[in-house]
Short mmCIF file of C-alpha atoms in Angstrom, two decimals:
data_model
loop_
_atom_site.label_atom_id
_atom_site.label_comp_id
_atom_site.label_asym_id
_atom_site.label_seq_id
_atom_site.Cartn_x
_atom_site.Cartn_y
_atom_site.Cartn_z
CA MET A 977 2.93 1.07 -15.52
CA LYS A 978 5.30 0.82 -12.57
CA LYS A 979 4.83 -2.30 -10.46
CA ILE A 980 3.96 -1.70 -6.79
CA ILE A 981 4.20 -3.97 -3.76
CA LEU A 982 1.73 -3.23 -0.96
CA MET A 983 2.95 -3.77 2.60
CA GLY A 984 1.28 -3.21 5.95
CA ARG A 985 -0.23 -4.96 8.92
CA SER A 986 -3.29 -7.20 8.74
CA GLU A 987 -6.56 -5.44 7.97
CA CYS A 988 -4.96 -2.16 6.92
CA GLY A 989 -6.61 -2.40 3.49
CA LYS A 990 -3.99 -3.89 1.16
CA THR A 991 -6.32 -6.35 -0.59
CA SER A 992 -9.17 -3.83 -0.79
CA LEU A 993 -6.78 -1.30 -2.34
CA THR A 994 -5.57 -3.97 -4.77
CA GLN A 995 -9.17 -4.56 -5.83
CA ALA A 996 -9.83 -0.80 -6.14
CA LEU A 997 -6.67 -0.23 -8.22
CA ARG A 998 -7.76 -3.05 -10.53
CA GLY A 999 -11.29 -1.63 -10.86
CA GLU A 1000 -12.88 -4.62 -9.15
CA HIS A 1001 -15.83 -4.78 -6.79
CA ILE A 1002 -14.54 -4.62 -3.20
CA THR A 1003 -15.05 -7.87 -1.32
CA TYR A 1004 -13.24 -8.75 1.86
CA LYS A 1005 -10.96 -11.74 1.68
CA LYS A 1006 -7.99 -12.59 3.85
CA THR A 1007 -4.73 -12.71 1.94
CA GLN A 1008 -2.97 -15.94 2.89
CA TYR A 1009 0.06 -15.70 0.63
CA VAL A 1010 1.80 -13.25 -1.69
CA ASN A 1011 -0.45 -12.55 -4.68
CA HIS A 1012 0.98 -11.27 -7.97
CA TYR A 1013 -1.28 -9.30 -10.28
CA ASP A 1014 -0.30 -7.42 -13.44
CA VAL A 1015 1.40 -4.49 -11.69
CA ILE A 1016 0.47 -5.12 -8.06
CA ILE A 1017 1.95 -7.44 -5.45
CA ASP A 1018 -0.42 -7.93 -2.50
CA THR A 1019 1.21 -9.31 0.65
CA PRO A 1020 -0.23 -10.82 3.84
CA GLY A 1021 -0.11 -8.55 6.88
CA GLU A 1022 1.62 -11.22 8.91
CA TYR A 1023 4.73 -10.66 6.80
CA ALA A 1024 5.00 -7.08 8.10
CA GLU A 1025 4.12 -8.10 11.66
CA ASN A 1026 6.69 -10.86 12.08
CA LYS A 1027 10.45 -10.28 11.93
CA PHE A 1028 11.10 -13.71 10.42
CA LEU A 1029 8.50 -13.36 7.68
CA GLY A 1030 9.47 -9.73 7.14
CA ARG A 1031 12.62 -10.85 5.37
CA ALA A 1032 10.42 -12.17 2.58
CA LEU A 1033 9.04 -8.65 2.02
CA ALA A 1034 12.56 -7.44 1.30
CA LEU A 1035 12.96 -10.14 -1.34
CA TYR A 1036 9.57 -9.52 -2.96
CA ALA A 1037 10.30 -5.78 -3.04
CA TYR A 1038 13.01 -6.49 -5.61
CA GLU A 1039 10.24 -7.50 -8.02
CA ALA A 1040 8.57 -4.07 -7.76
CA ASP A 1041 9.43 -0.56 -8.90
CA VAL A 1042 7.63 1.10 -5.98
CA VAL A 1043 7.05 0.02 -2.37
CA GLY A 1044 3.73 1.13 -0.90
CA LEU A 1045 3.63 1.30 2.91
CA LEU A 1046 0.00 1.22 4.01
CA LEU A 1047 -1.26 2.60 7.29
CA SER A 1048 -4.93 2.75 8.19
CA ALA A 1049 -6.23 6.11 9.38
CA THR A 1050 -7.85 4.21 12.25
CA GLU A 1051 -4.61 2.72 13.61
CA PRO A 1052 -3.67 3.54 17.22
CA TYR A 1053 0.05 3.03 16.44
CA SER A 1054 2.50 2.72 13.56
CA LEU A 1055 4.22 -0.51 12.65
CA TYR A 1056 7.02 1.38 10.90
CA SER A 1057 10.26 2.53 12.51
CA PRO A 1058 11.56 6.05 11.87
CA ASN A 1059 13.49 6.30 8.59
CA ILE A 1060 12.74 2.67 7.66
CA THR A 1061 12.51 3.67 3.99
CA ASN A 1062 16.28 4.26 3.92
CA MET A 1063 16.66 0.48 3.76
CA ALA A 1064 14.91 0.32 0.37
CA ASN A 1065 16.72 0.86 -2.91
CA ARG A 1066 13.54 1.91 -4.71
CA GLU A 1067 10.89 4.55 -4.25
CA VAL A 1068 8.73 4.12 -1.13
CA ILE A 1069 5.37 5.86 -0.95
CA GLY A 1070 3.00 6.11 1.98
CA ILE A 1071 -0.67 5.24 1.58
CA VAL A 1072 -3.18 6.22 4.25
CA THR A 1073 -6.22 3.95 3.96
CA LYS A 1074 -9.71 3.98 5.46
CA ILE A 1075 -9.86 7.78 5.44
CA ASP A 1076 -13.68 7.65 5.46
CA GLU A 1077 -14.01 5.42 8.56
CA GLU A 1078 -15.51 6.75 11.77
CA GLY A 1079 -12.77 8.01 14.08
CA ALA A 1080 -10.22 8.14 11.25
CA ARG A 1081 -7.11 10.24 11.85
CA PRO A 1082 -5.48 10.59 8.42
CA ASP A 1083 -3.32 13.44 9.72
CA ARG A 1084 -1.76 11.21 12.38
CA ALA A 1085 -1.21 8.35 9.91
CA GLU A 1086 0.44 10.79 7.49
CA ARG A 1087 2.82 12.02 10.23
CA TRP A 1088 3.82 8.43 11.02
CA LEU A 1089 4.43 7.63 7.35
CA ARG A 1090 6.52 10.77 6.89
CA LEU A 1091 8.49 9.87 10.03
CA ALA A 1092 9.12 6.47 8.43
CA GLY A 1093 10.62 8.36 5.47
CA CYS A 1094 7.81 8.52 2.91
CA ARG A 1095 8.08 11.72 0.86
CA ASN A 1096 4.89 11.08 -1.10
CA VAL A 1097 1.78 10.18 0.88
CA PHE A 1098 -1.56 9.30 -0.71
CA PHE A 1099 -4.96 9.25 1.02
CA VAL A 1100 -7.46 6.63 -0.14
CA SER A 1101 -10.81 5.08 0.52
CA SER A 1102 -11.11 1.82 -1.37
CA LYS A 1103 -14.87 1.82 -0.67
CA THR A 1104 -15.57 5.17 -2.33
CA GLY A 1105 -12.60 5.18 -4.71
CA GLU A 1106 -11.32 8.47 -3.36
CA GLY A 1107 -7.58 8.83 -4.01
CA VAL A 1108 -7.24 5.63 -6.04
CA SER A 1109 -6.72 7.55 -9.29
CA ASP A 1110 -3.93 9.57 -7.64
CA ILE A 1111 -1.96 6.37 -7.00
CA LEU A 1112 -2.58 5.15 -10.55
CA GLU A 1113 -1.39 8.50 -11.92
CA HIS A 1114 1.76 8.20 -9.81
CA LEU A 1115 2.46 4.70 -11.15
CA LYS A 1116 1.79 5.72 -14.75
CA GLU A 1117 4.72 5.68 -17.15
CA ASP A 1118 5.14 7.36 -20.54
CA GLY A 1119 2.81 5.74 -23.06
CA ASP A 1120 0.44 4.28 -20.44
CA VAL A 1121 -3.22 5.07 -20.97
CA LEU A 1122 -5.45 4.96 -17.92
CA PRO A 1123 -9.09 3.90 -18.35
CA TRP A 1124 -10.50 7.43 -17.95
CA GLU A 1125 -8.09 8.74 -20.63
CA MET A 1126 -9.48 6.49 -23.35
CA ALA A 1127 -11.50 8.26 -26.01
#
């Protein structure tokens, strides 16, 4: 399976998505430092929100095959500059989170992620699991067997 690093501002759903991708029960916990799991790197939101810490994201991205830019469907603004994905030398996907929240605007979040340069955009709810399998399918490599494919 391709390794993904999840980036985005605080409370956009990175840790919840990490738990959903791993098939775990969703429990809120604040990510204080970069966490490495089998094929997921979960980063603190402060790294994306601070230009000095942001440099660390560039370094950690070298350890992943795919960069996932997360943007909550409830956000009033985007943290990402137009065409920011051009700075990456690996695939960058957009992930719209919290699509089931009241007042969610997944269409607006998708536009912002596409403006940032994401060609592939996924829509997820970590609470319900909607869209999680789409991301796993995208990360799947030849020979990988996903849990629902087991006989």
